[in-house]
Short mmCIF file of C-alpha atoms in Angstrom, two decimals:
data_model
loop_
_atom_site.label_atom_id
_atom_site.label_comp_id
_atom_site.label_asym_id
_atom_site.label_seq_id
_atom_site.Cartn_x
_atom_site.Cartn_y
_atom_site.Cartn_z
CA MET B 1 105.59 81.23 85.09
CA ASP B 2 102.40 80.09 86.51
CA PRO B 3 100.90 81.79 89.70
CA VAL B 4 101.12 80.32 93.06
CA ILE B 5 97.68 78.73 94.03
CA VAL B 6 96.39 79.58 97.63
CA VAL B 7 93.57 77.42 98.82
CA GLY B 8 91.55 79.02 101.50
CA ALA B 9 90.56 82.70 101.88
CA GLY B 10 90.68 83.04 105.74
CA PRO B 11 93.27 85.29 107.30
CA VAL B 12 96.34 83.21 106.57
CA GLY B 13 95.55 82.69 102.84
CA LEU B 14 94.65 86.36 102.39
CA ALA B 15 97.93 87.48 104.01
CA LEU B 16 99.85 84.94 102.14
CA SER B 17 98.52 86.09 98.71
CA LEU B 18 99.32 89.81 99.84
CA ALA B 19 102.84 88.93 100.85
CA LEU B 20 103.49 87.09 97.70
CA ALA B 21 102.15 90.17 95.69
CA ALA B 22 104.39 92.49 97.70
CA GLN B 23 107.30 90.38 96.26
CA GLY B 24 106.05 90.50 92.86
CA VAL B 25 104.54 87.06 92.70
CA PRO B 26 101.11 86.47 91.22
CA SER B 27 98.56 84.19 93.00
CA VAL B 28 95.20 82.55 92.41
CA LEU B 29 93.21 82.75 95.83
CA LEU B 30 90.53 79.89 95.72
CA ASP B 31 87.77 80.84 98.04
CA GLU B 32 85.42 78.14 99.28
CA ASP B 33 82.71 80.37 100.46
CA PRO B 34 83.29 83.99 99.34
CA ASP B 35 79.85 85.04 100.65
CA ASN B 36 80.71 83.96 104.26
CA ASP B 37 80.94 87.42 106.01
CA GLU B 38 79.29 86.56 109.10
CA THR B 39 79.55 89.29 111.71
CA ARG B 40 80.50 87.66 115.17
CA PRO B 41 81.62 90.12 117.77
CA ALA B 42 82.40 87.29 120.13
CA ARG B 43 85.07 85.74 117.67
CA THR B 44 88.24 87.89 118.04
CA VAL B 45 91.72 87.48 117.50
CA VAL B 46 94.91 89.07 119.68
CA LEU B 47 97.87 89.74 117.59
CA ARG B 48 101.42 90.29 118.85
CA GLU B 49 103.72 92.99 117.89
CA ASP B 50 105.37 91.09 114.94
CA THR B 51 102.19 89.68 113.43
CA ALA B 52 100.40 92.93 113.70
CA ALA B 53 103.24 94.70 111.83
CA PHE B 54 103.32 92.10 109.36
CA LEU B 55 99.55 92.55 108.44
CA GLU B 56 99.99 96.40 108.61
CA ARG B 57 102.68 96.21 105.99
CA LEU B 58 100.38 94.32 103.72
CA GLY B 59 97.91 97.26 103.88
CA CYS B 60 95.33 95.85 106.31
CA LYS B 61 93.66 98.79 107.87
CA ALA B 62 91.57 96.97 110.26
CA LEU B 63 94.09 96.91 113.03
CA ARG B 64 94.13 100.74 113.18
CA ASP B 65 90.50 101.28 112.41
CA GLU B 66 88.71 98.52 114.42
CA GLY B 67 91.44 97.18 116.81
CA LEU B 68 92.47 98.22 120.21
CA ARG B 69 96.13 98.10 121.67
CA TRP B 70 95.68 97.42 125.34
CA SER B 71 97.14 99.72 127.79
CA GLY B 72 97.81 97.26 130.53
CA TRP B 73 97.36 93.84 131.98
CA ARG B 74 96.27 92.46 135.37
CA SER B 75 96.21 89.08 136.95
CA VAL B 76 93.85 88.81 139.95
CA ARG B 77 93.39 85.94 142.29
CA ARG B 78 90.48 86.02 144.61
CA ARG B 79 90.25 89.77 144.26
CA GLN B 80 93.96 90.23 145.01
CA VAL B 81 96.13 91.71 142.30
CA VAL B 82 99.04 89.11 141.71
CA ARG B 83 100.53 90.89 138.61
CA GLU B 84 100.00 94.34 137.10
CA LEU B 85 101.83 95.46 133.86
CA SER B 86 101.68 98.56 131.83
CA LEU B 87 102.18 97.70 128.06
CA GLY B 88 103.94 99.97 125.58
CA GLU B 89 102.50 100.88 122.04
CA ASP B 90 106.12 101.55 121.01
CA PRO B 91 108.34 100.30 123.30
CA VAL B 92 112.24 101.01 123.17
CA PRO B 93 114.00 98.18 121.45
CA GLY B 94 115.49 95.95 124.01
CA SER B 95 113.42 97.11 126.96
CA GLU B 96 111.61 94.45 129.06
CA VAL B 97 108.24 96.26 128.70
CA PRO B 98 106.17 94.03 126.32
CA ALA B 99 104.64 95.65 123.23
CA ALA B 100 100.76 95.94 123.65
CA PRO B 101 99.14 93.19 121.52
CA VAL B 102 96.11 94.36 119.16
CA HIS B 103 92.80 92.93 119.90
CA VAL B 104 90.40 93.08 116.83
CA PRO B 105 87.20 91.23 115.67
CA GLN B 106 88.11 88.47 113.26
CA HIS B 107 85.39 89.54 110.85
CA ALA B 108 87.03 92.98 110.78
CA LEU B 109 90.37 91.50 110.14
CA VAL B 110 89.20 89.36 107.32
CA ARG B 111 87.22 92.31 105.79
CA GLY B 112 90.33 94.46 105.82
CA LEU B 113 92.55 91.98 104.31
CA ARG B 114 89.84 91.30 101.67
CA ASP B 115 89.84 94.95 100.76
CA ALA B 116 93.69 94.98 100.45
CA VAL B 117 93.41 91.97 98.02
CA ALA B 118 90.63 93.76 95.98
CA ALA B 119 93.26 96.56 95.53
CA GLN B 120 96.18 94.20 94.48
CA GLU B 121 96.44 93.35 90.80
CA LEU B 122 98.49 90.37 91.29
CA VAL B 123 96.01 88.49 93.41
CA GLN B 124 93.11 86.69 91.38
CA THR B 125 90.45 85.36 93.53
CA ALA B 126 87.98 82.66 92.52
CA GLY B 127 84.97 81.43 94.32
CA PRO B 128 83.08 79.38 95.31
CA SER B 129 85.93 77.07 94.69
CA ARG B 130 86.40 73.73 96.58
CA ILE B 131 88.99 71.56 95.22
CA ASP B 132 88.58 67.84 94.76
CA THR B 133 91.82 66.77 92.65
CA LEU B 134 95.43 67.56 93.16
CA GLU B 135 98.18 66.57 90.87
CA GLN B 136 101.84 67.49 90.88
CA ASP B 137 104.65 67.15 88.49
CA PRO B 138 108.23 68.57 88.41
CA ALA B 139 107.14 71.86 86.72
CA GLY B 140 103.89 72.68 88.87
CA VAL B 141 100.61 71.75 90.43
CA THR B 142 97.24 71.16 88.70
CA VAL B 143 94.00 71.12 90.76
CA HIS B 144 90.32 70.74 89.79
CA THR B 145 87.60 72.58 91.67
CA ARG B 146 84.20 71.11 91.71
CA GLU B 147 80.82 72.57 90.90
CA PRO B 148 79.50 75.27 90.95
CA GLY B 149 82.98 76.67 89.85
CA SER B 150 84.27 73.59 88.19
CA THR B 151 87.40 74.05 86.33
CA TRP B 152 91.04 73.23 86.23
CA TRP B 153 93.74 75.37 87.67
CA ARG B 154 97.63 75.42 86.99
CA GLY B 155 100.05 76.90 89.44
CA SER B 156 103.84 76.87 89.97
CA TYR B 157 103.30 76.03 93.84
CA LEU B 158 100.27 75.34 95.97
CA VAL B 159 99.66 76.35 99.56
CA GLY B 160 96.79 74.74 101.44
CA CYS B 161 95.47 77.43 104.05
CA ASP B 162 92.07 75.81 104.14
CA GLY B 163 91.50 75.34 107.87
CA ALA B 164 91.43 72.55 110.25
CA ARG B 165 89.52 70.13 107.97
CA SER B 166 91.81 71.04 105.17
CA THR B 167 91.12 69.17 101.85
CA VAL B 168 94.59 69.99 100.66
CA ARG B 169 96.15 68.18 103.79
CA LYS B 170 93.80 65.08 102.92
CA LEU B 171 94.62 65.10 99.22
CA LEU B 172 98.34 65.04 100.11
CA ASP B 173 97.64 62.16 102.62
CA ILE B 174 99.41 63.96 105.59
CA ARG B 175 98.49 62.83 109.03
CA PHE B 176 97.21 65.44 111.60
CA PRO B 177 97.71 63.71 114.99
CA GLY B 178 97.29 65.52 118.31
CA ARG B 179 94.98 66.06 121.42
CA THR B 180 91.22 66.71 121.25
CA ALA B 181 89.37 68.99 123.60
CA VAL B 182 92.43 70.50 125.33
CA GLU B 183 90.38 73.52 126.69
CA ARG B 184 86.75 74.61 126.51
CA HIS B 185 85.68 78.14 127.02
CA ALA B 186 82.41 79.91 127.08
CA VAL B 187 82.41 83.40 125.51
CA ALA B 188 80.47 86.49 125.41
CA ALA B 189 81.09 90.07 123.71
CA LEU B 190 79.01 92.89 125.36
CA ARG B 191 79.10 96.69 125.34
CA ALA B 192 79.54 98.25 129.06
CA GLU B 193 81.49 100.69 130.94
CA LEU B 194 83.75 98.53 132.97
CA PRO B 195 86.58 99.34 135.35
CA ARG B 196 89.98 100.51 133.80
CA PRO B 197 88.99 100.52 130.20
CA GLY B 198 91.71 99.53 127.70
CA GLU B 199 93.25 97.12 130.25
CA ALA B 200 92.83 93.36 129.91
CA VAL B 201 92.20 91.43 133.12
CA LEU B 202 92.48 87.71 134.15
CA HIS B 203 90.52 86.54 137.18
CA ARG B 204 91.68 83.34 138.62
CA SER B 205 89.44 81.52 141.18
CA PRO B 206 87.05 84.21 141.21
CA PRO B 207 85.02 84.49 144.33
CA TRP B 208 81.63 85.02 142.75
CA ARG B 209 79.11 82.15 141.90
CA THR B 210 79.45 80.76 138.32
CA GLY B 211 82.86 82.19 138.00
CA GLY B 212 84.54 78.93 137.62
CA ALA B 213 88.34 78.44 137.51
CA GLU B 214 89.18 81.43 135.36
CA VAL B 215 87.60 84.52 133.63
CA THR B 216 89.49 86.64 131.21
CA ALA B 217 88.11 89.89 130.12
CA ARG B 218 89.71 91.70 126.92
CA PRO B 219 88.74 95.12 125.81
CA LEU B 220 87.89 96.18 122.12
CA PRO B 221 87.14 99.62 120.83
CA ASP B 222 83.73 101.54 121.67
CA ASP B 223 83.46 99.97 125.32
CA VAL B 224 82.94 96.40 123.88
CA TRP B 225 84.59 93.62 125.90
CA ARG B 226 85.19 90.01 125.16
CA LEU B 227 84.80 87.74 128.25
CA ASP B 228 85.95 84.12 128.43
CA TRP B 229 85.07 81.48 130.97
CA LEU B 230 87.27 78.32 131.33
CA LEU B 231 84.94 75.37 131.38
CA PRO B 232 85.82 71.67 132.06
CA ALA B 233 87.34 70.06 129.04
CA ARG B 234 84.11 67.79 128.86
CA GLY B 235 80.98 68.76 130.74
CA GLU B 236 77.51 69.86 130.60
CA LEU B 237 76.19 71.98 127.74
CA VAL B 238 76.16 75.69 128.49
CA THR B 239 72.65 76.97 127.75
CA PRO B 240 71.97 80.65 126.72
CA ASP B 241 70.40 81.25 130.08
CA ALA B 242 73.23 79.69 131.98
CA LEU B 243 75.59 82.07 129.99
CA VAL B 244 73.65 85.15 130.65
CA THR B 245 73.67 84.16 134.39
CA ARG B 246 77.47 83.88 134.21
CA VAL B 247 77.68 87.36 132.34
CA ARG B 248 75.53 88.92 135.35
CA ASP B 249 77.74 87.09 138.08
CA THR B 250 80.91 88.12 136.61
CA LEU B 251 80.06 91.82 136.16
CA ALA B 252 78.59 92.07 139.74
CA GLY B 253 81.59 90.30 141.19
CA TRP B 254 84.08 92.51 139.13
CA CYS B 255 82.09 96.02 139.62
CA GLY B 256 80.32 95.48 142.84
CA GLU B 257 77.00 95.35 141.24
CA THR B 258 75.72 94.58 137.55
CA PRO B 259 76.23 97.66 135.42
CA PRO B 260 74.08 98.28 132.38
CA TYR B 261 75.33 96.13 129.44
CA GLU B 262 74.45 95.33 125.91
CA LEU B 263 74.89 91.56 125.09
CA LEU B 264 76.21 91.28 121.59
CA ASP B 265 77.10 87.66 120.97
CA THR B 266 77.76 84.42 122.81
CA GLY B 267 79.16 81.12 122.07
CA VAL B 268 81.20 78.12 123.28
CA TYR B 269 84.30 76.76 121.62
CA THR B 270 86.65 73.92 122.16
CA LEU B 271 90.34 74.08 121.64
CA HIS B 272 92.54 71.11 120.08
CA HIS B 273 96.18 70.63 119.77
CA ARG B 274 97.38 69.02 116.58
CA LEU B 275 100.47 69.06 114.18
CA ALA B 276 100.53 67.89 110.78
CA ARG B 277 103.28 65.19 110.04
CA ARG B 278 104.48 67.12 106.88
CA TRP B 279 104.18 70.64 105.75
CA ARG B 280 105.56 70.13 102.29
CA VAL B 281 105.07 67.49 99.76
CA LYS B 282 106.78 68.37 96.53
CA ARG B 283 105.45 71.61 95.37
CA SER B 284 102.54 71.72 97.99
CA PHE B 285 102.58 73.23 101.37
CA LEU B 286 100.33 73.54 104.36
CA ALA B 287 100.17 76.77 106.51
CA GLY B 288 97.80 78.04 109.42
CA ASP B 289 95.26 75.60 110.80
CA ALA B 290 95.76 73.20 108.13
CA ALA B 291 99.25 72.60 109.46
CA HIS B 292 98.61 73.06 113.19
CA LEU B 293 96.10 73.80 115.97
CA LEU B 294 96.98 75.58 119.22
CA GLY B 295 95.32 77.99 121.51
CA ALA B 296 95.31 76.79 125.01
CA LEU B 297 96.43 79.07 127.96
CA GLY B 298 95.95 82.32 125.96
CA THR B 299 98.10 81.32 123.03
CA GLN B 300 96.94 82.45 119.57
CA GLY B 301 96.87 79.96 116.53
CA LEU B 302 96.51 82.83 114.09
CA ASP B 303 99.79 84.39 115.19
CA GLU B 304 101.41 81.13 114.23
CA GLY B 305 99.52 80.93 110.95
CA LEU B 306 100.53 84.40 110.02
CA ARG B 307 104.19 83.62 110.76
CA ASP B 308 103.81 80.74 108.53
CA ALA B 309 102.75 83.15 105.72
CA GLU B 310 105.53 85.28 106.25
CA ASN B 311 108.09 82.75 106.42
CA LEU B 312 106.94 80.88 103.43
CA ALA B 313 106.21 84.05 101.33
CA TRP B 314 109.81 84.94 100.75
CA LYS B 315 110.92 81.66 100.03
CA LEU B 316 108.31 80.94 97.25
CA ALA B 317 109.09 84.44 96.03
CA LEU B 318 112.87 83.61 95.55
CA ALA B 319 111.92 80.35 93.89
CA TRP B 320 109.47 81.97 91.53
CA HIS B 321 111.66 84.73 90.48
CA HIS B 322 115.06 82.88 90.44
CA GLY B 323 114.54 79.25 91.23
CA ALA B 324 115.46 77.74 94.62
CA SER B 325 117.26 74.83 95.99
CA ASP B 326 115.27 72.20 97.92
CA ALA B 327 117.06 73.45 101.17
CA LEU B 328 115.36 76.71 100.90
CA LEU B 329 111.91 75.16 100.42
CA ASP B 330 112.32 72.46 102.87
CA SER B 331 113.60 75.14 105.46
CA TYR B 332 110.04 76.32 105.71
CA GLN B 333 108.93 72.93 107.40
CA ALA B 334 112.22 72.63 109.35
CA GLU B 335 111.77 76.19 110.75
CA ARG B 336 108.01 76.61 111.28
CA ARG B 337 107.11 73.02 112.20
CA ALA B 338 109.78 73.00 115.03
CA ALA B 339 108.60 76.41 116.18
CA VAL B 340 104.95 75.37 116.54
CA ALA B 341 105.94 72.01 118.10
CA ALA B 342 107.97 74.01 120.82
CA ARG B 343 105.01 76.06 121.43
CA LEU B 344 102.58 73.15 121.90
CA ARG B 345 105.18 71.29 123.94
CA ALA B 346 105.31 74.45 126.25
CA ALA B 347 101.62 74.45 126.53
CA ASP B 348 101.16 70.92 127.10
CA GLN B 349 103.95 70.99 129.87
CA SER B 350 102.25 73.88 131.45
CA LEU B 351 98.65 72.60 131.36
CA PRO B 352 99.06 70.21 134.35
CA ILE B 353 100.70 72.94 136.42
CA LEU B 354 98.19 75.58 135.57
CA ARG B 355 95.09 73.40 135.42
CA GLY B 356 95.56 70.32 137.56
CA GLY B 357 95.29 70.01 141.23
CA GLY B 358 98.09 67.96 142.40
CA GLY B 359 100.10 65.39 140.14
CA LEU B 360 102.91 67.42 138.42
CA ARG B 361 101.88 70.68 140.20
CA THR B 362 102.76 69.47 143.43
CA LEU B 363 106.33 68.58 142.12
CA VAL B 364 106.81 72.05 140.31
CA PRO B 365 108.26 74.78 142.71
CA GLY B 366 106.56 78.11 142.27
CA SER B 367 103.77 80.46 143.58
CA ALA B 368 100.64 81.75 142.35
CA ARG B 369 102.57 84.59 141.02
CA GLY B 370 104.66 82.27 138.91
CA HIS B 371 101.76 80.46 137.58
CA ASP B 372 100.09 83.84 136.66
CA THR B 373 103.31 84.83 134.78
CA LEU B 374 103.06 81.62 132.89
CA LEU B 375 99.48 82.42 131.69
CA MET B 376 100.39 86.24 131.17
CA ASP B 377 103.08 85.06 128.79
CA GLY B 378 100.40 83.09 126.73
CA HIS B 379 98.17 86.03 126.47
CA LEU B 380 100.82 88.79 125.94
CA GLY B 381 103.24 87.01 123.60
CA CYS B 382 106.15 86.43 125.91
CA GLY B 383 108.29 83.49 127.01
CA PRO B 384 107.78 79.88 125.65
CA LEU B 385 104.15 80.27 125.48
CA GLY B 386 103.92 83.38 123.30
CA ALA B 387 107.26 84.88 122.15
CA PRO B 388 108.34 85.15 118.41
CA PRO B 389 110.30 82.13 117.39
CA SER B 390 114.11 81.94 116.79
CA TYR B 391 115.47 79.93 114.06
CA ALA B 392 118.82 79.48 115.45
CA LEU B 393 118.95 75.80 114.28
CA SER B 394 117.56 76.47 110.78
CA PRO B 395 119.22 74.56 107.88
CA LEU B 396 119.77 78.30 106.36
CA ALA B 397 122.04 79.25 109.31
CA PRO B 398 125.55 80.17 108.21
CA ALA B 399 128.42 78.68 109.82
CA ARG B 400 129.81 80.82 112.65
CA SER B 401 132.85 82.67 111.56
CA GLU B 402 135.55 84.48 113.37
CA ALA B 403 133.91 87.72 112.21
CA HIS B 404 130.96 87.04 114.27
CA ALA B 405 129.81 90.10 116.41
CA SER B 406 127.59 89.45 119.48
CA VAL B 407 124.62 91.75 119.54
CA GLY B 408 121.39 92.07 121.63
CA THR B 409 119.74 89.72 118.92
CA PRO B 410 121.08 86.14 118.64
CA PRO B 411 121.24 84.66 115.00
CA GLY B 412 117.87 83.27 114.05
CA ALA B 413 115.89 85.67 116.25
CA PRO B 414 113.64 88.49 115.05
CA VAL B 415 115.67 91.87 114.93
CA ALA B 416 114.76 94.97 116.91
CA ASP B 417 112.65 97.35 115.13
CA VAL B 418 115.12 100.37 115.26
CA ARG B 419 115.08 103.39 112.96
CA VAL B 420 117.25 103.31 110.05
CA THR B 421 117.97 105.48 107.03
CA ALA B 422 116.93 103.95 103.72
CA PRO B 423 118.87 104.23 100.51
CA ASP B 424 116.99 107.51 99.48
CA GLY B 425 117.82 109.15 102.73
CA THR B 426 114.22 108.72 104.29
CA PRO B 427 114.38 107.87 108.09
CA VAL B 428 112.24 104.72 108.53
CA ARG B 429 111.71 101.80 111.05
CA LEU B 430 113.51 98.53 110.14
CA ARG B 431 110.27 96.48 110.03
CA GLU B 432 109.02 98.79 107.17
CA ARG B 433 111.53 97.42 104.84
CA LEU B 434 110.73 93.75 105.43
CA GLY B 435 108.89 91.58 103.29
CA GLN B 436 109.97 93.07 99.83
CA GLY B 437 111.80 90.09 98.57
CA GLN B 438 115.45 91.08 99.48
CA LEU B 439 117.84 90.69 102.28
CA LEU B 440 118.66 93.70 104.44
CA VAL B 441 122.16 94.70 105.32
CA VAL B 442 122.17 97.07 108.21
CA LEU B 443 125.44 99.07 109.23
CA VAL B 444 125.47 100.59 112.74
CA ALA B 445 127.05 103.95 112.42
CA PRO B 446 126.65 106.35 115.33
CA GLY B 447 126.53 109.86 114.42
CA THR B 448 125.26 109.61 110.76
CA GLY B 449 121.78 111.05 111.80
CA VAL B 450 123.52 114.37 112.08
CA TRP B 451 125.49 114.28 108.97
CA ASP B 452 124.45 115.12 105.49
CA ARG B 453 123.90 111.73 103.81
CA ARG B 454 125.79 112.94 100.84
CA HIS B 455 128.81 112.96 102.90
CA TRP B 456 128.69 109.62 104.85
CA MET B 457 127.74 107.63 101.95
CA ARG B 458 131.09 108.22 100.45
CA ALA B 459 133.00 108.14 103.73
CA GLY B 460 134.66 105.42 105.88
CA VAL B 461 133.46 101.90 105.35
CA MET B 462 130.35 102.56 103.28
CA PRO B 463 131.91 102.51 99.83
CA ARG B 464 133.49 99.11 100.49
CA LEU B 465 130.35 97.79 102.13
CA ALA B 466 128.00 99.23 99.25
CA GLU B 467 130.30 97.35 96.92
CA ALA B 468 129.88 94.03 98.87
CA VAL B 469 126.16 94.35 99.07
CA ALA B 470 125.98 94.91 95.33
CA GLY B 471 127.99 91.66 94.78
CA LEU B 472 125.78 89.32 96.93
CA PRO B 473 124.17 86.27 95.37
CA VAL B 474 120.75 87.61 96.03
CA LYS B 475 119.28 91.08 95.88
CA ALA B 476 119.86 93.13 99.21
CA GLU B 477 119.22 96.60 100.43
CA LEU B 478 121.77 98.73 102.43
CA LEU B 479 120.36 100.51 105.44
CA VAL B 480 122.23 102.60 108.09
CA ALA B 481 121.29 102.69 111.88
CA GLU B 482 122.68 105.04 114.41
CA SER B 483 122.40 102.33 117.07
CA TYR B 484 121.18 98.65 117.61
CA PRO B 485 120.94 96.89 121.03
CA GLY B 486 124.23 95.51 122.03
CA ALA B 487 126.10 96.41 118.85
CA SER B 488 129.35 98.65 118.59
CA ALA B 489 130.16 100.95 115.88
CA HIS B 490 130.61 99.38 112.40
CA THR B 491 128.70 96.29 113.21
CA VAL B 492 127.07 94.82 110.15
CA LEU B 493 123.63 92.89 110.48
CA LEU B 494 122.38 90.73 107.62
CA VAL B 495 118.59 90.32 108.04
CA ARG B 496 116.15 88.06 106.24
CA PRO B 497 113.15 89.43 104.34
CA ASP B 498 111.01 88.03 107.20
CA GLY B 499 112.97 90.20 109.83
CA HIS B 500 115.16 87.26 111.42
CA LEU B 501 118.95 87.90 111.83
CA VAL B 502 121.16 85.79 109.70
CA GLU B 503 124.36 86.96 111.13
CA ALA B 504 126.12 89.98 112.78
CA PHE B 505 129.71 90.86 111.77
CA SER B 506 132.37 93.02 113.22
CA GLY B 507 133.31 95.39 110.46
CA VAL B 508 132.89 95.00 106.74
CA ARG B 509 133.69 91.51 105.81
CA PRO B 510 132.79 90.88 102.16
CA ALA B 511 133.61 87.17 101.90
CA GLU B 512 131.91 86.27 105.21
CA LEU B 513 128.89 88.53 104.13
CA PHE B 514 128.53 86.68 100.69
CA ALA B 515 128.74 83.41 102.34
CA ALA B 516 126.13 84.15 104.94
CA ALA B 517 123.73 85.46 102.04
CA ASP B 518 124.33 82.37 100.07
CA ALA B 519 123.58 80.21 103.16
CA ALA B 520 120.31 82.17 103.76
CA ARG B 521 119.16 81.39 100.24
CA GLY B 522 119.84 77.75 100.83
CA GLY B 523 122.52 77.82 98.27
CA ALA B 524 125.61 76.77 100.49
CA ALA B 525 126.72 74.06 102.60
CA ARG B 526 127.49 75.12 106.15
CA THR B 527 131.14 75.27 106.02
CA ALA B 528 133.29 77.42 108.05
CA VAL B 529 134.62 80.82 106.52
CA ARG B 530 138.27 81.31 107.08
CA ALA B 531 139.07 84.61 108.85
CA ASP B 532 142.06 85.23 106.87
CA ARG B 533 140.06 85.52 103.49
CA THR B 534 139.63 89.22 104.13
CA ALA B 535 141.13 91.88 106.44
CA ASP B 536 138.97 93.53 109.08
CA VAL B 537 137.77 97.01 108.30
CA ASN B 538 136.80 99.10 111.22
#
């Protein structure tokens, strides 16, 4: 079968090719500008816990080598601390302490992904390659790249990860409506010894000159900081001299006097909010900035682009290896477009409250603390502005059965990263088993950690559960956990390859487990499963 064609070699395209390769699917990565390795210290990304874990599974070492996990977060209004929060690098599943985001220069992230791609035999890179023709038929996709790398390429599927000005989106004639200039920021990267290293801080209404409405300071390794100043959406040009004045005023206002610093990079960027009307046309898909633009109020567009890649990769892998229903492939747009639309809606509803003076803000109850919590959510990946999405209304969701068990994770939400025992007896984290092209079946069995695996594999419910897993309509791996938030003994969890919970059952329910796995692959109608088809096993 022909490889998958991935158009665009930014972070999303690189991650998608690696995710496909991890599931045994070859891809051709068309890189428009392979020599564009510009180093821009002021261009950085903040990755939440789930997207950082996704990249680490793909072999990207940049997060560990060149990224920094924040130790804490502070919100300050006119020098008064409104909110202060310690961040956990490895928080206890189910706790209210947010996991620390990873802050990394984007050029370092891209370099780390390129290094991982170079070591992957299933990914073929070609560049410079800019497509000008896209044709589809029932068996695949054909594209033509213009000079200097003029050639024809044939693929089983195609994914456009080619950015906001996506050629793929234009060739598919997909509209890209939205809002222009939602926010505008001046930004600087500098090296300096500043107070409370490792801790990000948001200054709202800072009392110093040129502070504006809001200044964010986010640390990077080696005493490097990225500073952002919120600007009027449409205003005067920010000259280099004016930006240097902002740097000095901010450092003096923050530290009491301007400390020695080395200015590394500066810039001004404008944020837009847009959402493509369609994310799939036959065998072609959109992902990342080609499908959506967001980023106001601390939200991160790259987070959503990486979630696109993880969501789409396992579905294309199943289609490539075994064939797939339209329901499975259509679920990519149904799940991801709805999730991004909800994020954009939350940001658009919050903007008048947080940025406006009057209007909706005067009608919304809440204090400065509440407003700062909203902003913190966007920066740290919490709440409607930042939390990982849930796909509770997915077309792949199975019908609720009487065997359903309530656990700390609702169906459709990302599972907690608990410790599990792999089939070979190795203790691992649950997230380490994701992205391998198979469902995960997790049995909650307290006490198994102190038993010899040779004994509990042949005891209790394990033999029947192992038989049920072997008979599922798609490949699945059986794991055992000593505990899971909110779950009782002998609860069985069915987890998708991208880490979202399909369903949880009380005891071993082979028929219900089969039906849920079939629904997760898009192979069954959402019909109720009768509880009397199988007896409870507890």
